[in-house]
Coordinates of C-alpha atoms and ligand atoms in Angstrom, one line a residue:
M1 CA 0.0 0.0 0.0
Y2 CA 1.2 3.5 -0.6
I3 CA 0.9 6.9 0.9
R4 CA -2.6 8.3 1.0
G5 CA -1.9 11.5 -0.8
I6 CA 1.2 12.7 -2.6
Q7 CA 2.7 15.4 -0.5
L8 CA 6.0 17.0 -1.2
L9 CA 7.4 19.1 1.6
V10 CA 10.4 20.6 0.1
T11 CA 11.5 22.6 3.0
I12 CA 13.3 19.9 5.0
Y13 CA 14.7 18.5 1.8
L14 CA 16.3 21.8 1.0
C15 CA 17.6 22.1 4.5
C16 CA 19.1 18.7 4.7
G17 CA 19.8 17.8 1.1
A18 CA 20.6 20.9 -0.9
F19 CA 22.6 22.7 1.7
N20 CA 24.8 19.7 2.2
E21 CA 25.4 19.3 -1.5
Q22 CA 27.7 22.4 -1.4
P23 CA 30.8 22.3 0.8
I24 CA 30.6 25.1 3.3
K25 CA 33.7 27.3 3.5
L26 CA 34.0 29.2 6.6
K27 CA 36.7 31.1 8.6
S28 CA 35.3 31.4 12.0
M29 CA 31.7 30.9 12.5
R30 CA 28.9 30.1 14.7
V31 CA 26.1 28.0 13.5
F32 CA 22.7 29.5 13.7
I33 CA 19.7 27.3 13.9
T34 CA 16.8 29.2 12.7
S35 CA 13.8 29.1 14.9
F36 CA 11.5 28.0 12.0
L37 CA 13.3 24.7 11.8
I38 CA 12.8 24.0 15.5
S39 CA 9.1 25.0 15.3
M40 CA 8.8 22.8 12.3
V41 CA 10.3 19.7 13.8
G42 CA 8.9 20.2 17.4
L43 CA 7.0 17.6 19.2
V44 CA 3.4 17.1 18.0
S45 CA 0.9 15.5 20.3
N46 CA -0.5 12.2 19.2
G47 CA -3.5 12.8 21.4
Q48 CA -6.6 11.0 20.2
D49 CA -9.9 10.0 21.6
Y50 CA -10.6 6.3 21.2
S51 CA -13.8 4.5 21.7
R52 CA -14.9 1.2 23.2
Q53 CA -15.2 0.0 19.7
D54 CA -11.5 0.9 19.0
S55 CA -10.5 -1.1 22.0
L56 CA -12.6 -4.1 21.0
R57 CA -11.0 -4.1 17.6
G58 CA -7.4 -3.2 18.6
T59 CA -6.9 -5.0 21.9
I60 CA -6.0 -8.6 22.5
T61 CA -9.1 -9.0 24.6
P62 CA -9.5 -11.9 27.1
E63 CA -12.0 -13.4 24.6
R64 CA -9.3 -13.5 21.9
E65 CA -6.3 -14.3 24.0
W66 CA -7.1 -17.9 25.1
W67 CA -7.3 -19.4 21.6
D68 CA -4.8 -19.5 18.8
L69 CA -5.9 -19.4 15.1
S70 CA -5.1 -22.5 13.2
Y71 CA -7.2 -22.6 9.9
Y72 CA -9.9 -20.7 8.1
H73 CA -12.1 -22.0 5.4
L74 CA -13.8 -19.0 3.9
N75 CA -16.6 -20.1 1.6
I76 CA -18.5 -17.4 -0.1
A77 CA -20.8 -16.7 -3.0
V78 CA -20.4 -13.3 -4.6
D79 CA -23.6 -12.0 -6.2
I80 CA -22.4 -9.2 -8.4
D81 CA -25.8 -8.1 -9.6
N82 CA -27.0 -7.6 -5.9
Q83 CA -23.6 -6.5 -4.6
S84 CA -23.8 -9.0 -1.9
V85 CA -21.7 -11.7 -0.3
Q86 CA -23.0 -14.7 1.5
G87 CA -21.4 -17.8 3.0
S88 CA -19.5 -19.1 5.9
N89 CA -16.2 -19.1 7.7
T90 CA -15.0 -22.2 9.4
I91 CA -12.6 -21.1 12.2
R92 CA -10.3 -23.8 13.6
Y93 CA -8.4 -22.9 16.7
K94 CA -6.1 -24.4 19.4
V95 CA -7.1 -23.8 23.0
L96 CA -4.3 -22.2 24.8
E97 CA -6.2 -22.0 28.2
P98 CA -9.7 -23.1 28.9
S99 CA -12.4 -20.4 28.4
Q100 CA -16.0 -20.6 27.1
I101 CA -16.4 -17.1 25.5
L102 CA -14.9 -16.5 22.0
Q103 CA -14.8 -13.2 20.2
V104 CA -15.4 -13.0 16.5
D105 CA -15.6 -9.8 14.5
L106 CA -18.0 -8.7 11.7
Q107 CA -19.1 -5.2 10.9
P108 CA -22.5 -4.1 9.9
P109 CA -24.2 -4.1 7.6
M110 CA -22.9 -7.7 7.3
E111 CA -24.8 -10.0 9.6
I112 CA -24.1 -13.3 11.3
F113 CA -27.0 -15.7 10.8
K114 CA -25.8 -18.7 12.7
I115 CA -22.8 -20.1 14.6
T116 CA -22.3 -23.8 15.3
Q117 CA -19.8 -26.0 17.0
D118 CA -20.0 -29.8 16.3
G119 CA -23.3 -29.3 14.7
K120 CA -24.8 -27.6 17.7
E121 CA -26.1 -24.0 17.4
L122 CA -24.5 -21.5 19.8
E123 CA -25.7 -18.4 21.4
Y124 CA -23.9 -15.2 21.0
K125 CA -24.0 -11.6 22.2
Q126 CA -23.2 -8.7 19.9
E127 CA -21.4 -5.6 21.0
R128 CA -20.9 -3.2 18.1
N129 CA -18.6 -5.1 15.7
A130 CA -17.7 -7.9 18.1
Y131 CA -19.7 -11.0 18.7
F132 CA -19.1 -13.0 21.9
V133 CA -19.9 -16.6 21.3
E134 CA -20.9 -18.8 24.2
L135 CA -19.3 -22.2 23.7
K136 CA -21.1 -25.2 25.1
K137 CA -18.4 -27.9 24.7
P138 CA -15.7 -27.6 27.3
Q139 CA -12.6 -26.1 25.9
I140 CA -9.6 -28.2 26.9
T141 CA -6.0 -27.0 26.7
D142 CA -4.2 -28.0 23.5
A143 CA -7.4 -29.2 21.9
Y144 CA -8.3 -28.1 18.4
N145 CA -11.9 -27.1 17.9
E146 CA -13.9 -25.4 15.1
I147 CA -16.8 -23.0 14.9
I148 CA -18.7 -22.4 11.7
V149 CA -20.0 -18.9 11.2
Q150 CA -22.7 -18.4 8.7
Y151 CA -23.1 -14.8 7.5
G152 CA -24.1 -12.5 4.7
G153 CA -25.2 -9.1 3.5
K154 CA -24.3 -6.2 1.3
P155 CA -20.8 -5.3 2.4
R156 CA -19.7 -1.7 2.5
I157 CA -18.5 -0.4 -0.8
A158 CA -14.8 0.5 -0.3
P159 CA -14.8 4.2 -0.1
R160 CA -11.2 4.8 -1.1
P161 CA -9.5 1.6 -2.1
P162 CA -6.9 0.4 -1.0
W163 CA -6.9 2.8 2.0
D164 CA -10.3 1.8 3.3
S165 CA -11.9 -1.6 3.3
G166 CA -14.9 -3.0 1.6
I167 CA -15.7 -4.3 -1.9
V168 CA -14.9 -2.5 -5.1
W169 CA -17.6 -3.1 -7.8
K170 CA -16.5 -1.9 -11.1
K171 CA -16.7 -2.6 -14.9
D172 CA -13.6 -3.1 -17.0
S173 CA -13.0 -1.3 -20.3
M174 CA -15.0 -4.0 -22.1
G175 CA -18.0 -3.6 -19.8
K176 CA -17.3 -6.8 -17.9
D177 CA -17.7 -7.0 -14.2
F178 CA -14.5 -6.3 -12.2
V179 CA -14.7 -6.8 -8.5
S180 CA -12.1 -6.9 -5.6
S181 CA -12.1 -6.9 -1.9
I182 CA -9.9 -4.6 0.3
S183 CA -9.3 -5.3 4.0
W184 CA -7.0 -2.4 4.9
G185 CA -8.3 0.4 7.1
A186 CA -11.6 -0.6 8.8
G187 CA -10.5 -4.2 8.4
S188 CA -11.3 -7.6 7.1
S189 CA -14.4 -7.9 9.2
Q190 CA -16.0 -5.4 6.8
W191 CA -16.7 -8.4 4.6
W192 CA -15.9 -11.6 6.4
P193 CA -16.1 -12.9 10.0
C194 CA -12.7 -13.4 11.6
K195 CA -10.4 -12.7 14.5
D196 CA -9.8 -9.2 13.3
H197 CA -6.5 -8.5 15.0
M198 CA -3.1 -8.8 13.4
Y199 CA -1.2 -10.5 16.3
D200 CA -2.7 -13.9 15.5
E201 CA -2.2 -15.2 11.9
V202 CA -4.0 -18.3 10.8
D203 CA -1.5 -21.1 9.9
S204 CA -3.3 -22.0 6.6
L205 CA -6.4 -21.0 4.7
K206 CA -8.8 -22.4 2.2
F207 CA -10.8 -19.8 0.2
S208 CA -13.8 -20.9 -2.0
I209 CA -15.5 -18.3 -4.1
N210 CA -18.7 -18.9 -6.2
V211 CA -19.1 -16.6 -9.1
R212 CA -21.0 -16.3 -12.4
D213 CA -19.4 -18.8 -14.8
D214 CA -18.3 -16.1 -17.3
L215 CA -15.9 -14.7 -14.8
M216 CA -12.9 -16.0 -12.9
A217 CA -12.1 -15.6 -9.1
V218 CA -8.6 -15.3 -7.9
A219 CA -7.5 -15.3 -4.3
N220 CA -4.3 -16.0 -2.3
G221 CA -2.2 -19.1 -2.7
R222 CA -2.7 -21.9 -5.3
L223 CA -5.8 -22.8 -7.3
L224 CA -6.8 -26.2 -6.1
S225 CA -9.9 -26.9 -8.2
I226 CA -12.9 -25.4 -10.0
D227 CA -16.4 -26.8 -9.4
K228 CA -19.0 -26.2 -12.2
K229 CA -22.4 -25.7 -10.7
N230 CA -25.9 -26.1 -12.5
N231 CA -26.9 -22.5 -11.9
K232 CA -24.3 -21.1 -14.3
T233 CA -21.8 -20.5 -11.6
K234 CA -18.4 -21.8 -10.8
T235 CA -16.7 -22.2 -7.4
Y236 CA -13.0 -21.6 -7.3
H237 CA -11.1 -23.2 -4.5
W238 CA -7.8 -21.5 -3.5
S239 CA -5.4 -22.7 -0.8
V240 CA -2.7 -21.0 1.2
S241 CA -0.3 -23.3 3.0
N242 CA 1.6 -20.6 5.0
P243 CA 0.6 -18.3 7.8
I244 CA -1.4 -15.2 6.5
N245 CA -2.5 -12.0 8.1
N246 CA -6.1 -10.9 7.9
Y247 CA -5.7 -8.0 5.6
G248 CA -3.7 -10.0 3.2
V249 CA -6.7 -12.2 2.4
N250 CA -8.5 -11.1 -0.7
F251 CA -10.6 -12.1 -3.7
N252 CA -10.6 -10.6 -7.2
I253 CA -13.2 -11.3 -9.8
G254 CA -12.8 -10.4 -13.5
N255 CA -12.6 -11.5 -17.1
Y256 CA -9.1 -12.7 -16.5
V257 CA -6.6 -14.6 -18.6
H258 CA -3.7 -16.4 -17.0
F259 CA -0.1 -16.8 -18.0
S260 CA 2.9 -17.9 -16.0
E261 CA 6.6 -18.4 -15.8
V262 CA 9.0 -20.1 -13.4
Y263 CA 11.7 -18.1 -11.6
E264 CA 14.7 -20.0 -10.6
G265 CA 15.4 -18.4 -7.2
E266 CA 17.3 -19.0 -4.0
K267 CA 14.9 -21.6 -2.8
G268 CA 14.4 -23.4 -6.1
S269 CA 11.7 -23.0 -8.7
L270 CA 9.2 -20.3 -7.9
D271 CA 5.9 -20.4 -9.8
C272 CA 5.0 -16.8 -11.0
D273 CA 1.4 -16.6 -12.1
Y274 CA -0.3 -13.6 -13.6
Y275 CA -4.0 -12.9 -13.9
V276 CA -4.9 -9.9 -16.1
L277 CA -7.9 -8.6 -17.9
K278 CA -8.2 -10.3 -21.3
Q279 CA -7.6 -7.1 -23.2
N280 CA -4.4 -6.4 -21.3
R281 CA -2.7 -9.7 -21.9
K282 CA -0.2 -8.5 -24.4
K283 CA 0.8 -5.3 -22.5
A284 CA 1.1 -7.4 -19.3
K285 CA 3.4 -10.0 -20.9
K286 CA 5.9 -7.3 -21.8
H287 CA 5.5 -5.2 -18.7
F288 CA 5.7 -7.9 -16.1
K289 CA 9.2 -8.7 -17.2
Q290 CA 10.0 -6.5 -14.2
V291 CA 8.9 -9.3 -11.9
P292 CA 12.0 -11.5 -12.3
M293 CA 14.1 -8.3 -11.9
M294 CA 12.3 -7.5 -8.7
L295 CA 12.7 -11.1 -7.4
E296 CA 16.4 -11.1 -8.2
A297 CA 17.0 -7.7 -6.4
F298 CA 14.9 -8.6 -3.4
E299 CA 16.2 -12.1 -2.9
Y300 CA 19.7 -10.6 -3.0
W301 CA 18.8 -8.0 -0.3
F302 CA 16.2 -9.8 1.9
G303 CA 16.7 -13.6 1.2
P304 CA 14.3 -16.0 -0.5
Y305 CA 10.8 -15.0 -1.4
P306 CA 8.9 -16.1 1.7
F307 CA 6.1 -18.0 0.1
Y308 CA 7.5 -20.4 -2.5
E309 CA 4.8 -23.1 -1.6
D310 CA 2.0 -20.6 -2.4
S311 CA 3.6 -19.1 -5.5
Y312 CA 4.1 -15.5 -6.5
K313 CA 1.1 -13.8 -8.3
L314 CA 0.3 -10.4 -9.7
V315 CA -3.5 -10.0 -10.1
E316 CA -5.0 -7.0 -12.0
V317 CA -7.5 -5.1 -9.8
P318 CA -9.8 -2.1 -10.3
Y319 CA -7.8 0.1 -8.0
I320 CA -4.1 1.1 -7.7
G321 CA -2.7 -1.9 -5.9
M322 CA -2.1 -3.6 -2.5
E323 CA 0.0 -6.1 -0.7
H324 CA -1.9 -9.3 -0.6
Q325 CA 0.2 -12.3 0.4
S326 CA 1.2 -14.3 -2.7
A327 CA -1.5 -12.4 -4.8
T328 CA -0.1 -8.9 -5.1
A329 CA -2.9 -6.5 -6.4
Y330 CA -1.9 -4.6 -9.5
G331 CA -3.7 -1.6 -11.0
N332 CA -1.0 0.8 -12.1
G333 CA -1.9 0.8 -15.7
Y334 CA 1.2 -1.0 -17.1
Q335 CA 3.4 2.0 -16.7
N336 CA 6.5 3.0 -14.6
G337 CA 6.4 5.2 -11.6
Y338 CA 3.3 5.6 -9.4
L339 CA 0.6 6.2 -12.0
G340 CA 3.5 7.6 -14.0
S341 CA 5.0 9.7 -11.2
D342 CA 8.5 9.4 -9.7
M343 CA 8.0 9.3 -5.9
S344 CA 11.6 10.2 -5.4
N345 CA 11.7 13.1 -7.8
T346 CA 15.1 11.9 -8.9
G347 CA 14.3 10.3 -12.2
W348 CA 15.1 6.8 -10.8
G349 CA 11.5 6.3 -9.8
N350 CA 10.5 6.2 -13.5
K351 CA 12.8 3.3 -14.1
F352 CA 10.4 0.8 -12.5
D353 CA 6.7 0.2 -12.0
Y354 CA 6.1 1.4 -8.4
I355 CA 3.3 -1.0 -7.7
I356 CA 5.2 -4.1 -8.9
I357 CA 8.2 -3.2 -6.8
H358 CA 6.6 -1.7 -3.7
E359 CA 3.7 -4.0 -3.3
S360 CA 5.9 -7.1 -3.9
G361 CA 8.5 -5.7 -1.4
H362 CA 5.7 -6.1 1.1
E363 CA 5.9 -9.9 0.7
W364 CA 9.0 -9.6 2.8
F365 CA 7.9 -6.8 5.1
A366 CA 4.1 -7.0 5.8
C367 CA 3.3 -10.6 4.7
N368 CA 6.4 -12.4 6.0
I369 CA 7.1 -10.1 8.9
T370 CA 3.8 -8.6 10.1
F371 CA 3.2 -6.1 12.9
K372 CA 1.3 -7.3 15.9
D373 CA -0.3 -3.9 16.4
V374 CA -1.0 -1.3 13.7
A375 CA 0.8 1.2 15.9
D376 CA 4.0 -0.4 14.5
I377 CA 3.0 0.0 10.9
W378 CA 6.3 1.7 10.2
I379 CA 7.8 -1.8 10.0
H380 CA 5.7 -2.6 6.9
E381 CA 6.0 0.7 5.1
S382 CA 9.4 1.9 6.0
F383 CA 11.3 -1.3 5.1
T384 CA 9.2 -1.7 1.9
T385 CA 9.8 1.9 0.8
Y386 CA 13.5 1.4 1.6
S387 CA 13.4 -1.7 -0.7
E388 CA 12.6 0.6 -3.6
G389 CA 16.0 2.3 -3.3
L390 CA 17.7 -1.1 -2.9
Y391 CA 16.0 -2.2 -6.1
V392 CA 17.4 0.9 -7.8
E393 CA 20.8 0.2 -6.3
Y394 CA 20.8 -3.5 -7.4
H395 CA 20.1 -2.6 -11.1
Y396 CA 21.6 0.8 -11.5
G397 CA 24.4 1.1 -9.0
K398 CA 25.0 2.5 -5.6
E399 CA 25.0 6.1 -6.5
A400 CA 21.6 5.7 -8.1
G401 CA 20.3 3.9 -5.1
D402 CA 21.6 6.7 -2.8
D403 CA 20.0 9.3 -5.1
Y404 CA 16.7 7.5 -4.7
Q405 CA 16.9 7.2 -0.9
I406 CA 17.8 10.8 -0.5
G407 CA 15.1 11.9 -2.9
V408 CA 12.4 10.1 -0.8
R409 CA 13.4 12.5 2.0
G410 CA 11.6 15.3 0.3
N411 CA 8.3 13.8 1.4
I412 CA 9.0 14.0 5.2
K413 CA 6.6 16.0 7.3
N414 CA 7.7 15.3 10.9
D415 CA 4.1 15.7 11.9
R416 CA 3.7 12.6 14.1
T417 CA 5.9 10.0 15.7
M418 CA 6.6 6.9 13.7
I419 CA 5.1 4.7 16.3
G420 CA 1.3 5.2 17.0
N421 CA -0.9 4.3 19.9
Y422 CA -1.2 0.7 20.9
G423 CA -4.3 -1.3 21.5
V424 CA -6.8 0.9 19.7
N425 CA -6.3 0.0 16.0
D426 CA -4.7 3.4 15.5
L427 CA -5.1 4.2 11.8
N428 CA -4.2 7.9 12.1
Y429 CA -0.6 7.2 11.3
T430 CA 1.8 9.5 9.7
D431 CA 2.8 9.3 6.1
D432 CA 6.4 9.7 7.3
I433 CA 6.4 5.9 7.5
Y434 CA 7.0 6.1 3.8
S435 CA 9.7 8.8 3.8
K436 CA 11.3 9.3 7.2
G437 CA 11.3 5.5 7.8
P438 CA 13.4 4.6 4.8
T439 CA 15.6 7.6 5.4
I440 CA 16.6 6.4 8.9
L441 CA 17.2 3.0 7.5
H442 CA 19.5 4.4 4.9
M443 CA 21.2 6.4 7.6
L444 CA 21.5 3.3 9.7
R445 CA 23.3 1.6 6.9
Q446 CA 25.9 4.4 6.9
I447 CA 26.4 4.0 10.6
V448 CA 26.9 0.3 10.2
N449 CA 29.5 1.3 7.6
N450 CA 29.8 -2.2 6.2
D451 CA 27.5 -3.1 3.3
E452 CA 27.9 -6.8 3.6
K453 CA 27.1 -6.7 7.2
W454 CA 24.1 -4.5 6.6
R455 CA 22.8 -7.0 3.9
E456 CA 23.2 -9.8 6.4
V457 CA 21.2 -7.9 8.9
L458 CA 18.4 -7.4 6.4
R459 CA 18.4 -11.0 5.3
G460 CA 18.6 -12.0 9.0
L461 CA 15.3 -10.2 9.7
G462 CA 13.5 -12.4 7.3
N463 CA 15.0 -15.5 8.9
E464 CA 14.6 -14.5 12.5
F465 CA 11.0 -13.4 12.2
Y466 CA 10.0 -15.8 9.4
H467 CA 6.2 -16.0 9.1
Q468 CA 5.7 -14.1 12.4
T469 CA 4.1 -11.1 13.9
V470 CA 6.4 -8.7 15.6
T471 CA 6.7 -5.6 17.7
T472 CA 9.0 -2.6 17.1
E473 CA 11.1 -3.7 20.1
Q474 CA 11.8 -7.0 18.5
I475 CA 13.1 -5.3 15.3
E476 CA 15.1 -2.7 17.2
N477 CA 16.7 -5.3 19.5
Y478 CA 17.5 -7.6 16.6
I479 CA 19.3 -4.9 14.6
S480 CA 21.1 -3.6 17.6
K481 CA 22.3 -7.1 18.5
E482 CA 23.4 -8.0 15.0
T483 CA 25.1 -4.8 14.3
E484 CA 26.7 -4.8 17.8
L485 CA 25.8 -1.1 18.1
D486 CA 24.0 0.6 20.9
L487 CA 21.1 2.0 18.9
S488 CA 18.8 2.7 21.7
S489 CA 19.0 6.5 21.4
F490 CA 18.8 6.3 17.6
W491 CA 15.5 4.4 17.8
N492 CA 14.1 6.6 20.5
Q493 CA 15.0 9.7 18.7
Y494 CA 13.7 8.8 15.3
L495 CA 10.8 6.5 16.1
R496 CA 9.5 8.1 19.3
T497 CA 10.0 11.9 18.7
T498 CA 9.4 14.1 15.7
Q499 CA 12.5 16.1 16.5
I500 CA 15.2 15.9 13.9
P501 CA 18.8 16.2 15.4
V502 CA 20.7 19.1 14.0
F503 CA 24.5 19.2 13.7
E504 CA 25.5 22.4 15.3
Y505 CA 29.1 23.6 15.0
Y506 CA 31.4 26.6 14.9
F507 CA 35.0 27.2 14.1
A508 CA 37.4 29.3 16.1
N509 CA 41.2 29.4 16.5
G510 CA 41.7 26.4 14.4
K511 CA 39.3 24.3 16.5
L512 CA 36.0 22.8 15.3
S513 CA 33.4 22.6 18.0
Y514 CA 30.2 20.6 17.4
K515 CA 27.3 18.9 19.1
W516 CA 23.8 17.6 18.4
T517 CA 21.0 19.9 19.1
N518 CA 17.2 19.5 18.8
A519 CA 17.8 16.0 20.1
I520 CA 16.9 13.9 23.2
E521 CA 19.5 14.3 25.8
E522 CA 21.2 10.9 25.5
F523 CA 21.3 11.1 21.7
I524 CA 24.5 9.9 20.2
M525 CA 25.1 9.1 16.5
P526 CA 28.3 9.0 14.5
L527 CA 28.3 11.4 11.6
K528 CA 30.3 11.2 8.4
I529 CA 31.7 14.6 7.2
T530 CA 34.2 15.8 4.8
L531 CA 36.6 18.1 6.6
N532 CA 39.0 20.2 4.7
G533 CA 38.7 17.7 1.8
K534 CA 39.1 14.6 3.9
G535 CA 36.5 12.1 4.9
E536 CA 36.1 11.8 8.7
W537 CA 33.8 10.2 11.2
I538 CA 33.0 12.3 14.2
Y539 CA 31.0 11.4 17.2
P540 CA 28.9 14.3 18.4
K541 CA 26.9 14.2 21.6
T542 CA 24.4 16.7 23.0
N543 CA 27.2 18.6 24.7
W544 CA 30.0 20.4 22.9
Q545 CA 33.0 18.3 21.6
E546 CA 36.1 20.0 20.3
M547 CA 38.5 19.0 17.6
D548 CA 41.8 20.4 16.4
T549 CA 41.8 21.0 12.7
N550 CA 45.4 22.2 12.3
S551 CA 44.1 24.7 9.8
E552 CA 43.2 28.4 9.6
E553 CA 40.3 27.6 7.4
L554 CA 37.5 25.1 7.5
T555 CA 35.6 23.3 4.8
L556 CA 32.9 21.1 6.1
K557 CA 30.3 19.1 4.4
V558 CA 28.0 16.5 6.0
D559 CA 27.7 13.3 4.0
R560 CA 24.6 13.5 1.9
N561 CA 23.4 10.1 3.0
F562 CA 22.7 11.6 6.5
Y563 CA 19.4 13.2 7.1
V564 CA 21.0 15.9 9.2
P565 CA 20.5 19.6 8.9
S566 CA 23.6 21.7 9.5
F567 CA 23.0 25.5 9.3
F568 CA 25.7 28.0 9.2
S569 CA 26.3 31.7 9.0
N570 CA 29.1 33.8 7.8
S571 CA 28.8 36.4 10.5
N572 CA 31.3 36.4 13.3
Ligands
ZN1 ZN1 3.2 -0.1 1.2

């Protein structure tokens, strides 16, 4: 998924990028940090009001905590003429500790008709979007049990796909029905009953979709079989054999044609399947040649594609695109950039199709490694946006990759902290997860100062947290441990405040004095500079440090890969 609007805030970019492009030649100086910068990057409150409904949705409630998802069989009929969905979800779970009340989520106007366990109908109480099911059978630790939830209705029409959930009902350019589901935003429970919290992923999934027989239904994983019915419909049975998060589950219906190829990757032969509208087959066959290029680059940086068993797919959809595990949604019009625009403003963003690269990058960060709580959404979007620059670097060289990463900085707003509020399904996140996030990862790479090590860390993340849900702390601790660096103040500064540390310095009597300002007190971060034409690492703290330059003059330039403003003045 990408940013909800294209905003370009050039100011910070000018401060941090353009000023650093030119060496600053000074005799004796004092750095002045203009007050506008401080006001711009000052702390902004994340204060929000949350409702009981937000907590029911966003908390691991006692009625969720005692059971662990094992398997879903989502079995639905999609009636396009009536814009309705009807069917059932079989929810298999493991009992972690005995309890008799189980929470299932489904949002109006969708309704639950009946819930059964072992053929016996169960009572349930509804509180807003949550249903509390009263189980009759004793729930014994380690037992696997199932409930079947029958439901239906006219799900909400997705108001702004992919940023808000529901169903997209459209016609394609040939007038054929073109339908997709979206689960981001308000959530999967907009159109199917589930445990609508990200911490618990189902281990495997079967998804059966009944549609009119002139159309095809495509979902996650592999197509198992197609049943022809007597009523001019077909049921497509899809199967996912790996853990999958809720918002990754999706169906797409259209006048599709299918073509495929096999990519010989790090883990063997990977089936790549493409489902595109019939009229776009020719264009797609040419344009999707970017897929093997993407796989080559991302397997190099992040390790094997995480779902070989379930194949890789691109599926054409009636909206821009979305990460959907093993069934990446594609709607970028077979062109490079983001609907033709370069998100980095460097020219490099027009060398690739943004949706193919970005949404596929999410297979590693979002589908493989999934946040437990949406407050940590930076993990999905920051690593994935960072992957775009790594793609550029892999195919066009390191300088091009650096250009891209630095270009993305132009979108930073510093309006809210990167980490949101926990336990309340906080969707009011900052778009900085797409700009500041990759920027700090790029800066971290400079600090590690060993590209092979950095690649090991990136690949290690995919291994360490393979098919898991994680917290920010787990990611922080892993990177700190593997790099053998104390990064605690780095994470606290950049993830938990909106302040951007400024490199403040002056030059007098042959001595360079410097420190971090606009930073948390304990902030330490090495900085690469060019001093009198020579590359140097310096180690500013938040109190003044001093360094003999053995020179009457000073030329100082902060390395462009650091997102570090450094203001100066010629006045003595
Ligand atoms: Zn994204």
